Coordinates of C-alpha atoms in Angstrom, one line a residue:
M1 CA -95.9 -11.6 14.2
I2 CA -94.6 -9.7 11.2
G3 CA -93.7 -11.7 8.1
L4 CA -90.7 -10.5 6.1
I5 CA -90.3 -11.4 2.4
S6 CA -87.7 -10.3 -0.1
A7 CA -86.6 -11.4 -3.6
T8 CA -83.2 -9.7 -4.2
A9 CA -79.9 -9.1 -2.3
A10 CA -80.8 -5.4 -1.7
G11 CA -84.2 -6.4 -0.4
A12 CA -82.7 -9.1 1.8
A13 CA -80.2 -6.6 3.3
A14 CA -83.0 -4.3 4.4
R15 CA -85.1 -7.3 5.5
D16 CA -82.2 -8.4 7.7
R17 CA -81.9 -5.0 9.3
L18 CA -85.5 -5.1 10.2
A19 CA -85.2 -8.7 11.5
A20 CA -82.2 -7.7 13.7
A21 CA -84.0 -4.7 15.1
W22 CA -87.2 -6.6 15.9
P23 CA -86.1 -10.2 16.6
D24 CA -89.2 -11.0 18.7
R25 CA -91.7 -9.3 16.3
T26 CA -90.5 -10.7 12.9
R27 CA -90.1 -13.9 11.0
V28 CA -88.2 -14.3 7.7
Y29 CA -89.9 -16.3 5.0
D30 CA -87.5 -17.8 2.5
G31 CA -88.1 -19.7 -0.7
P32 CA -90.1 -18.8 -3.8
V33 CA -91.7 -15.4 -3.3
A34 CA -95.2 -16.5 -4.1
D35 CA -95.1 -19.4 -1.6
A36 CA -93.5 -17.1 1.0
V37 CA -96.3 -14.5 0.6
R38 CA -99.0 -17.1 0.9
R39 CA -97.5 -18.7 4.0
A40 CA -96.9 -15.3 5.7
F41 CA -100.4 -14.0 4.8
A42 CA -101.9 -17.1 6.5
E43 CA -99.7 -17.1 9.6
C44 CA -98.9 -13.4 10.4
E45 CA -100.8 -10.4 11.6
Q46 CA -98.7 -8.1 9.3
L47 CA -96.3 -8.4 6.3
V48 CA -93.4 -6.3 5.1
C49 CA -92.6 -7.1 1.5
F50 CA -89.3 -5.8 0.0
L51 CA -90.9 -5.9 -3.4
A52 CA -92.5 -3.7 -6.0
T53 CA -96.1 -2.7 -5.0
G54 CA -97.4 -4.1 -8.3
A55 CA -95.9 -7.5 -7.6
V56 CA -97.3 -7.6 -4.1
V57 CA -100.7 -6.5 -5.4
R58 CA -100.8 -9.5 -7.8
L59 CA -99.5 -11.9 -5.2
I60 CA -102.0 -11.0 -2.4
A61 CA -105.1 -10.3 -4.6
P62 CA -106.3 -13.9 -4.5
L63 CA -105.7 -14.0 -0.7
L64 CA -107.7 -11.0 0.4
G65 CA -110.8 -11.6 2.4
D66 CA -112.0 -8.5 4.3
K67 CA -110.5 -5.5 6.1
V68 CA -111.3 -6.9 9.5
S69 CA -109.3 -10.1 9.1
D70 CA -106.7 -9.4 6.5
P71 CA -103.2 -8.7 7.8
G72 CA -101.6 -5.3 7.3
V73 CA -99.2 -5.2 4.3
V74 CA -96.3 -2.8 3.8
C75 CA -94.1 -2.6 0.7
V76 CA -90.6 -1.3 0.8
D77 CA -88.9 -0.5 -2.6
E78 CA -85.5 -1.9 -3.6
G79 CA -83.8 1.4 -2.9
G80 CA -85.3 1.6 0.6
R81 CA -86.7 5.0 -0.2
F82 CA -90.4 4.4 0.6
A83 CA -92.4 2.3 3.0
V84 CA -95.9 2.0 1.5
S85 CA -99.0 1.1 3.5
L86 CA -100.7 -1.1 0.9
V87 CA -103.4 -3.1 2.7
G88 CA -105.0 -2.9 6.1
G89 CA -104.0 0.6 7.0
H90 CA -106.2 0.8 10.0
G91 CA -107.5 -2.7 10.8
G92 CA -104.2 -4.4 10.1
G93 CA -102.1 -1.6 11.5
A94 CA -100.2 -1.1 8.2
N95 CA -100.2 2.7 8.5
E96 CA -98.4 2.7 11.8
L97 CA -96.1 -0.2 10.7
A98 CA -95.1 1.9 7.6
R99 CA -94.1 4.7 9.9
E100 CA -92.1 2.4 12.2
V101 CA -90.4 0.7 9.2
G102 CA -89.7 4.1 7.7
E103 CA -88.2 5.4 10.9
L104 CA -86.0 2.3 11.3
L105 CA -84.8 2.1 7.6
G106 CA -84.7 5.8 6.8
A107 CA -87.5 5.4 4.3
E108 CA -90.4 7.8 3.7
P109 CA -93.7 6.3 5.0
V110 CA -96.4 6.5 2.4
V111 CA -99.9 6.5 3.8
T112 CA -102.9 7.1 1.5
T113 CA -105.7 6.3 3.9
A114 CA -108.0 9.3 3.4
T115 CA -108.6 10.0 7.1
D116 CA -104.9 9.9 7.9
A117 CA -104.1 12.2 4.9
V118 CA -106.3 15.0 6.2
G119 CA -105.8 14.4 10.0
V120 CA -109.3 13.1 10.7
P121 CA -109.3 10.2 13.1
G122 CA -110.3 6.9 11.5
L123 CA -113.5 5.7 13.2
D124 CA -111.8 2.3 13.5
T125 CA -108.7 3.7 15.2
L126 CA -110.3 5.3 18.3
G127 CA -109.6 2.3 20.5
L128 CA -113.3 1.3 20.7
P129 CA -115.1 -1.5 19.0
V130 CA -117.0 -0.1 16.0
E131 CA -120.1 -1.3 14.2
G132 CA -122.2 0.0 11.3
A133 CA -121.6 2.1 8.3
V134 CA -117.9 2.9 8.9
A135 CA -117.1 3.7 5.3
A136 CA -120.2 5.8 4.7
V137 CA -119.8 7.9 7.8
S138 CA -116.0 8.3 7.3
R139 CA -116.7 9.5 3.7
A140 CA -119.2 12.1 5.1
L141 CA -116.6 13.3 7.6
L142 CA -114.1 13.7 4.8
D143 CA -116.6 15.5 2.5
G144 CA -117.5 17.9 5.2
E145 CA -121.1 16.8 5.5
P146 CA -122.8 17.3 8.8
V147 CA -122.3 14.2 11.1
A148 CA -124.1 14.2 14.4
L149 CA -122.4 12.8 17.5
H150 CA -124.6 11.2 20.2
N151 CA -122.2 10.3 23.0
E152 CA -124.6 8.6 25.4
S153 CA -121.8 7.5 27.8
G154 CA -119.8 10.7 27.8
W155 CA -116.8 8.7 26.8
P156 CA -113.7 10.9 26.1
L157 CA -113.0 11.0 22.3
P158 CA -110.4 12.8 20.2
P159 CA -111.6 15.8 18.2
L160 CA -114.1 14.8 15.5
P161 CA -115.6 17.2 12.9
V162 CA -119.1 16.6 14.0
A163 CA -122.3 18.8 14.2
G164 CA -125.3 18.9 16.4
E165 CA -127.5 17.4 13.7
G166 CA -126.8 15.7 10.4
A167 CA -127.9 13.0 8.0
Y168 CA -125.1 10.9 9.2
G169 CA -124.4 9.9 12.8
I170 CA -121.9 8.5 15.3
R171 CA -123.4 7.0 18.5
V172 CA -121.3 6.1 21.5
T173 CA -123.3 3.6 23.6
D174 CA -123.2 0.3 25.4
R175 CA -126.8 -0.4 24.5
L176 CA -127.9 -2.8 21.8
V177 CA -129.3 -0.5 19.0
E178 CA -130.3 -0.9 15.4
T179 CA -127.9 1.0 13.1
S180 CA -129.0 2.7 9.9
E181 CA -126.9 2.7 6.7
R182 CA -125.7 6.2 7.7
E183 CA -124.7 5.5 11.3
V184 CA -121.7 4.2 13.2
V185 CA -121.9 2.8 16.8
L186 CA -118.8 3.0 19.0
R187 CA -118.8 0.7 22.0
P188 CA -117.2 2.2 25.1
P189 CA -115.9 -0.2 27.8
T190 CA -118.4 0.9 30.5
L191 CA -119.8 -2.4 31.7
V192 CA -118.4 -4.7 34.4
V193 CA -119.8 -8.1 34.9
G194 CA -119.5 -9.6 38.4
V195 CA -119.3 -13.4 38.3
G196 CA -119.6 -16.1 40.9
A197 CA -119.3 -19.8 40.3
S198 CA -119.3 -23.1 42.0
K199 CA -116.2 -25.2 41.8
G200 CA -116.0 -26.9 38.4
A201 CA -118.6 -24.7 36.7
P202 CA -118.4 -25.3 33.0
V203 CA -117.2 -22.4 30.8
D204 CA -120.3 -22.8 28.5
E205 CA -122.6 -22.3 31.5
V206 CA -120.8 -19.2 32.7
L207 CA -120.5 -17.7 29.2
E208 CA -124.2 -18.4 28.3
L209 CA -125.3 -16.8 31.5
I210 CA -123.2 -13.6 30.8
E211 CA -124.2 -13.3 27.2
G212 CA -127.8 -14.1 27.8
T213 CA -128.0 -11.6 30.7
L214 CA -126.5 -8.8 28.6
R215 CA -128.7 -9.6 25.6
E216 CA -131.9 -9.6 27.7
A217 CA -130.9 -6.3 29.3
G218 CA -130.3 -4.8 25.9
L219 CA -126.6 -4.4 26.5
S220 CA -123.6 -5.1 24.1
A221 CA -121.0 -7.6 25.1
R222 CA -118.5 -5.5 23.2
S223 CA -118.8 -2.9 26.0
V224 CA -117.7 -5.2 28.7
A225 CA -114.5 -3.9 30.3
G226 CA -113.9 -6.9 32.4
L227 CA -115.2 -9.8 34.5
A228 CA -114.9 -9.4 38.3
T229 CA -114.9 -12.0 41.0
V230 CA -113.5 -12.9 44.4
D231 CA -109.8 -13.8 44.8
A232 CA -110.8 -17.4 45.8
K233 CA -112.2 -17.9 42.3
A234 CA -109.2 -16.3 40.4
G235 CA -108.2 -19.7 39.1
E236 CA -111.7 -21.1 38.5
P237 CA -111.4 -22.6 35.0
G238 CA -114.9 -21.7 33.8
I239 CA -114.5 -18.0 34.8
V240 CA -111.0 -17.7 33.5
A241 CA -112.0 -19.3 30.1
A242 CA -115.1 -17.0 29.9
A243 CA -112.9 -13.9 30.3
E244 CA -110.6 -15.2 27.6
R245 CA -113.4 -15.9 25.2
L246 CA -114.8 -12.5 25.7
G247 CA -111.4 -11.0 25.3
V248 CA -111.5 -9.0 28.6
P249 CA -109.4 -9.0 31.8
L250 CA -110.4 -10.9 34.9
I251 CA -110.5 -8.6 37.9
T252 CA -110.2 -10.2 41.4
C253 CA -111.0 -8.7 44.8
S254 CA -110.5 -9.9 48.3
A255 CA -113.5 -11.3 50.3
E256 CA -112.9 -8.6 52.9
E257 CA -113.3 -5.9 50.2
L258 CA -116.5 -7.5 48.8
A259 CA -118.0 -8.0 52.3
A260 CA -117.9 -4.2 52.8
V261 CA -120.0 -3.5 49.7
A262 CA -123.8 -3.0 50.2
V263 CA -125.7 -5.2 47.8
P264 CA -129.5 -5.8 47.3
N265 CA -129.2 -9.6 47.3
P266 CA -126.8 -11.0 49.9
S267 CA -126.7 -14.7 50.5
A268 CA -125.5 -17.1 53.1
A269 CA -124.0 -19.5 50.6
P270 CA -121.1 -17.4 49.3
L271 CA -120.5 -16.2 52.9
A272 CA -119.9 -19.7 54.0
A273 CA -117.9 -20.7 50.9
V274 CA -115.6 -17.7 50.4
G275 CA -116.2 -15.3 53.2
T276 CA -118.5 -12.7 51.7
P277 CA -122.3 -12.5 51.4
S278 CA -122.0 -11.5 47.7
V279 CA -119.6 -12.2 44.9
A280 CA -121.3 -11.3 41.6
E281 CA -123.0 -8.0 42.8
A282 CA -120.3 -6.9 45.2
S283 CA -117.4 -7.5 42.8
A284 CA -119.2 -5.6 40.0
L285 CA -120.1 -2.7 42.4
L286 CA -116.7 -2.5 44.2
R287 CA -115.4 0.5 42.2
G288 CA -118.8 2.2 42.0
G289 CA -121.4 2.5 39.3
E290 CA -125.0 1.7 38.6
L291 CA -126.3 -1.8 39.1
L292 CA -128.2 -2.4 35.8
V293 CA -128.8 -6.2 36.3
P294 CA -129.0 -7.6 39.9
K295 CA -127.7 -11.1 40.5
R296 CA -128.9 -13.7 38.2
K297 CA -128.4 -17.5 38.3
S298 CA -127.6 -19.8 35.4
A299 CA -130.3 -22.2 34.2
R300 CA -129.3 -25.8 33.4
A301 CA -131.1 -27.9 30.9
D302 CA -131.0 -31.0 33.2
G303 CA -132.7 -29.1 36.0
A304 CA -129.6 -29.4 38.3
P305 CA -128.7 -26.5 40.6
A306 CA -127.2 -23.4 39.0
M307 CA -123.4 -23.3 39.1
A308 CA -122.9 -19.6 38.1
T309 CA -124.2 -16.2 39.0
C310 CA -123.6 -12.8 37.4
A311 CA -124.5 -9.1 37.8
V312 CA -123.9 -6.2 35.5
V313 CA -122.8 -2.7 36.5
R314 CA -122.4 0.4 34.3
R315 CA -119.5 2.5 35.5
P316 CA -119.6 6.2 34.6
A317 CA -117.3 7.5 31.9
R318 CA -114.2 9.1 33.3
G319 CA -112.2 12.0 31.9
R320 CA -108.7 11.3 30.7
L321 CA -105.6 13.3 31.5
A322 CA -102.4 12.4 29.7
V323 CA -99.3 14.1 31.2
V324 CA -97.0 14.2 28.2
G325 CA -93.2 14.8 28.1
L326 CA -92.1 16.4 24.9
G327 CA -88.4 15.7 25.3
P328 CA -85.7 18.3 25.0
G329 CA -86.9 19.9 21.8
A330 CA -85.8 17.8 18.8
R331 CA -88.7 16.3 17.0
D332 CA -86.9 12.9 16.7
L333 CA -86.6 12.7 20.5
L334 CA -90.4 13.0 20.8
T335 CA -91.6 9.5 21.6
P336 CA -94.2 7.7 19.4
R337 CA -96.3 7.3 22.6
A338 CA -96.2 11.1 23.1
K339 CA -97.3 11.7 19.5
A340 CA -100.2 9.2 19.9
E341 CA -101.4 11.0 23.0
L342 CA -101.2 14.4 21.3
Q343 CA -103.4 13.1 18.5
R344 CA -105.8 11.4 20.9
A345 CA -106.5 14.6 22.9
S346 CA -109.5 16.8 22.3
V347 CA -108.0 19.4 24.6
L348 CA -104.3 20.4 24.8
V349 CA -103.0 22.4 27.8
G350 CA -99.5 23.8 27.8
L351 CA -96.9 26.6 27.9
D352 CA -97.2 28.6 24.7
Q353 CA -93.7 28.0 23.5
Y354 CA -94.1 24.2 24.0
V355 CA -97.5 24.3 22.2
D356 CA -95.7 25.9 19.2
Q357 CA -93.3 23.0 19.0
I358 CA -96.0 20.4 18.4
R359 CA -98.9 22.4 17.0
D360 CA -98.6 20.7 13.6
L361 CA -99.1 17.2 15.2
L362 CA -102.5 18.1 16.6
R363 CA -105.7 16.9 14.9
P364 CA -108.0 19.5 13.4
G365 CA -110.4 20.7 16.0
T366 CA -108.2 20.2 19.0
R367 CA -108.9 22.9 21.6
V368 CA -105.7 24.5 22.7
L369 CA -105.4 26.2 26.1
E370 CA -102.0 27.9 26.3
S371 CA -100.5 30.3 28.7
G372 CA -97.1 31.9 29.4
L373 CA -94.3 31.4 32.0
G374 CA -95.3 31.5 35.6
A375 CA -98.8 30.0 35.1
E376 CA -97.9 26.4 35.9
E377 CA -100.4 25.9 38.7
E378 CA -103.1 27.5 36.6
R379 CA -102.4 25.2 33.7
A380 CA -102.5 22.2 36.1
R381 CA -105.9 23.2 37.4
T382 CA -107.2 23.8 34.0
A383 CA -106.1 20.4 32.7
V384 CA -107.7 18.6 35.6
E385 CA -110.9 20.6 35.3
E386 CA -111.2 19.8 31.6
A387 CA -110.7 16.1 32.4
R388 CA -113.4 16.2 35.0
K389 CA -115.7 17.5 32.3
G390 CA -115.2 14.2 30.5
Q391 CA -112.6 15.4 28.0
A392 CA -109.5 13.6 26.7
V393 CA -106.8 16.1 27.8
A394 CA -103.1 16.3 27.1
L395 CA -101.0 18.4 29.5
I396 CA -97.6 18.9 28.0
G397 CA -94.2 19.7 29.5
S398 CA -90.7 19.7 28.2
G399 CA -88.3 16.8 28.9
D400 CA -90.1 14.4 31.1
A401 CA -93.3 15.9 32.4
G402 CA -92.6 14.4 35.8
V403 CA -89.2 16.1 36.2
Y404 CA -89.4 19.7 37.2
A405 CA -92.5 20.0 35.0
M406 CA -96.3 19.7 35.0
A407 CA -97.0 16.2 36.4
S408 CA -96.6 17.0 40.1
P409 CA -98.8 20.1 40.2
A410 CA -101.4 18.3 38.0
L411 CA -101.5 15.2 40.2
A412 CA -101.7 17.3 43.3
E413 CA -104.9 18.7 41.9
A414 CA -106.3 15.4 40.6
S415 CA -108.3 12.9 42.6
D416 CA -109.4 9.4 41.7
D417 CA -112.4 10.6 39.6
I418 CA -110.3 10.8 36.4
D419 CA -107.9 8.5 34.6
V420 CA -104.3 9.8 34.6
I421 CA -101.7 8.5 32.1
G422 CA -98.1 9.4 32.3
V423 CA -96.1 9.6 29.1
P424 CA -92.3 9.7 29.8
G425 CA -90.0 11.9 27.8
V426 CA -86.2 12.4 27.3
T427 CA -85.0 14.8 30.0
A428 CA -82.7 17.7 29.6
A429 CA -80.2 15.9 31.8
L430 CA -80.2 12.8 29.6
A431 CA -80.0 14.8 26.4
A432 CA -77.1 16.9 27.7
A433 CA -75.3 13.8 29.0
A434 CA -75.5 12.1 25.6
I435 CA -73.9 15.2 24.1
L436 CA -71.1 15.3 26.7
G437 CA -70.3 11.6 26.7
A438 CA -71.2 9.5 29.7
P439 CA -71.1 11.8 32.7
L440 CA -74.0 9.9 34.4
G441 CA -72.3 6.5 34.3
H442 CA -72.6 6.1 38.1
D443 CA -74.8 7.6 40.8
H444 CA -76.1 11.0 39.9
V445 CA -78.6 13.6 41.1
S446 CA -80.5 16.5 39.5
I447 CA -81.0 19.7 41.5
S448 CA -82.9 22.8 40.4
L449 CA -81.3 26.0 41.6
S450 CA -84.5 28.0 41.2
D451 CA -85.6 29.2 44.6
L452 CA -89.0 30.5 43.3
H453 CA -90.8 27.4 44.8
T454 CA -88.1 26.0 47.1
P455 CA -86.3 27.9 49.8
W456 CA -82.6 28.4 49.1
E457 CA -81.8 26.8 52.5
V458 CA -83.3 23.5 51.3
I459 CA -81.5 23.7 48.0
E460 CA -78.2 24.4 49.6
R461 CA -78.6 21.5 52.0
R462 CA -79.2 19.2 49.0
V463 CA -76.2 20.5 47.1
R464 CA -74.0 20.0 50.2
A465 CA -75.3 16.4 50.7
A466 CA -74.5 15.6 47.0
A467 CA -71.1 17.1 47.4
E468 CA -70.3 15.1 50.5
A469 CA -71.6 11.9 49.0
D470 CA -69.4 12.4 45.9
I471 CA -72.4 12.2 43.5
V472 CA -72.4 13.6 40.0
V473 CA -74.7 16.7 40.0
T474 CA -76.8 18.1 37.1
F475 CA -78.0 21.6 37.8
Y476 CA -81.4 22.7 36.2
N477 CA -82.4 26.3 36.1
P478 CA -78.8 27.3 37.0
R479 CA -78.9 31.1 36.4
S480 CA -81.3 33.8 35.3
R481 CA -81.2 37.6 35.2
G482 CA -82.8 37.8 38.6
R483 CA -80.9 34.9 40.1
D484 CA -77.2 35.3 39.4
W485 CA -75.6 34.2 42.7
Q486 CA -77.1 30.7 43.3
L487 CA -74.8 28.9 40.7
P488 CA -71.6 30.4 42.1
K489 CA -72.7 29.4 45.6
A490 CA -73.5 25.9 44.6
L491 CA -70.2 25.5 42.7
A492 CA -68.3 26.8 45.8
I493 CA -70.0 24.1 47.9
L494 CA -68.9 21.4 45.4
A495 CA -65.4 22.9 45.2
G496 CA -65.0 22.2 48.9
H497 CA -65.1 18.5 48.2
R498 CA -63.7 18.1 44.7
E499 CA -60.5 19.0 42.9
P500 CA -60.4 22.2 40.7
A501 CA -59.8 20.0 37.7
T502 CA -63.1 18.2 38.1
P503 CA -64.8 18.0 34.7
V504 CA -67.9 20.1 34.2
G505 CA -70.1 19.9 31.2
V506 CA -72.1 22.9 30.0
V507 CA -74.9 22.3 27.4
R508 CA -77.2 24.9 26.1
N509 CA -80.4 24.1 24.1
A510 CA -79.7 20.4 24.0
S511 CA -80.9 18.8 20.8
R512 CA -82.2 22.1 19.3
P513 CA -80.8 23.8 16.2
D514 CA -78.8 26.3 18.2
E515 CA -77.3 23.6 20.5
S516 CA -73.9 24.3 22.0
A517 CA -71.8 22.3 24.4
R518 CA -68.4 22.6 26.1
L519 CA -66.3 20.7 28.6
T520 CA -64.5 22.8 31.2
T521 CA -63.5 22.3 34.8
L522 CA -64.9 23.3 38.2
A523 CA -62.2 26.0 38.6
A524 CA -62.5 27.4 35.0
L525 CA -66.3 27.6 34.7
D526 CA -67.6 31.2 34.4
P527 CA -71.1 31.3 35.8
A528 CA -71.8 34.4 33.7
T529 CA -71.8 32.2 30.5
V530 CA -74.7 30.1 31.9
D531 CA -78.5 30.9 31.5
M532 CA -81.8 29.2 32.0
M533 CA -81.5 27.3 28.7
T534 CA -78.4 25.6 30.0
V535 CA -77.8 22.4 31.9
V536 CA -74.6 22.2 34.0
T537 CA -73.2 18.8 34.9
V538 CA -70.5 18.6 37.5
G539 CA -68.5 15.3 37.7
N540 CA -67.5 13.4 40.8
T541 CA -64.0 12.5 41.9
A542 CA -63.9 9.7 39.4
T543 CA -65.1 11.6 36.4
R544 CA -62.5 12.1 33.6
D545 CA -62.0 14.0 30.4
I546 CA -61.2 11.3 27.9
A547 CA -60.6 12.4 24.4
G548 CA -62.8 15.5 25.0
R549 CA -65.6 13.5 26.4
M550 CA -66.9 13.6 30.0
V551 CA -66.9 10.0 31.4
T552 CA -67.8 8.8 34.9
P553 CA -66.8 5.1 35.3
R554 CA -69.2 2.6 36.7
G555 CA -66.6 1.5 39.2
Y556 CA -65.8 -1.9 37.7
R557 CA -62.8 -3.6 39.3
W558 CA -60.9 -3.8 36.0
Q559 CA -60.9 0.0 35.8
E560 CA -58.9 0.4 39.0
G561 CA -55.6 -0.3 37.2
T562 CA -56.4 2.0 34.3
R563 CA -56.4 5.4 36.1

């Protein structure tokens, strides 16, 4: 929850805008400002104070504990010009909150955290639990001192300015290790703990077994990615509570799946109880990996029979491929999630002109693999190959990467040996529609007129089907120098089913500085004015030109009498 505090009418107005935009994320604290800050500091994960930074510093100074537990605090000035990340930039999320607040209120985010200022990833922002000398190693990275990276797990990381050797070090491991005053340890989520339990097994018994087993094996509980068990135990209170206390998900599998897993220690007891000869070992091994600790039983102080078992498996690190949609071109239509993935990637793969659009967002050290038009399949193969090497890869495409872009060729190359993350983007059709009005208000279809990969006979059949079904059509890739007859042919097919006055929207370079748009008709459209940078949207029989805007009604009953 984000606590909102203000002292003046101007601050309250900005505060209320934030509260209205984020009703489920925020809570307004009224009353004397000092009391409001104290209450919000104790009750919220983050604070936005519409006060002077000096005032906030004095108010929160007695409340500060440490950077791990303190909430993130953002200050917004009376004029709404700046959103200042004051406390908890990384740990409390104040840096990102300042950016969000700034975007919403039109304020300039002010982030002074050293790593953010120079584009070096903060060691506590990599999404992995971190231990050791974070401040000292971060300072060494900022000062350009040699910092050695020892990635024992091969976990994919964003670009870090590291060297082969150095007085400072970053170690990525799931093992329990002693850290020096010049070393940081990152804990990758590589361990899966399989758990079996008798009905009514106490959570303390389950948890003590898990933690003791990990400790004796020299493994860190902070690298546990999840607890795994059989479906029949999905609601077992002791297992559920143990997962909650460890802060990891509970993964359940069917008895049939587990029975098919070869294990070193099968048993008749679980076979009779839940239908599989192994629960702990089989559930941990189900998705593959190395069995580090075979099945172990809990020990009870009263000598009673054990009620819990566990086994530990290390799963190999997997490369990461993020397929990122950049939107139609305008920077403010690039989503925050897309920006985050671009900064997380150690390798970027993309069309050269798209790389140029976002090059300034990449972290220093990002390896860029760019190529020109026509090399789509090569880029897809390259991205997958880099991910298979254990890299964190971003493969970029315009609009949404899954719409006439790079997602389909990449996923055709990828198998289940890498993690694939899709990041949606604003498509050209949606950007053009917003400019035209509301042409996609009812059923609609997008059709590419490029026959480079699809035979024209197939394209024509799809255009004809859309025409006969009276569906609004958006044409991608409508016309190029070498393809000048496809658009006239497609329009002629539509004209056989729609009136000459049917509205047609033509948008070129939607959302870019040289954007242009016009509304014409099916009869009046000159295909020669269209190129590959243009999106053409043809209305259906209900589409209307209303005050110069292209509108397709939803078909509500009340509209029947307004035509």
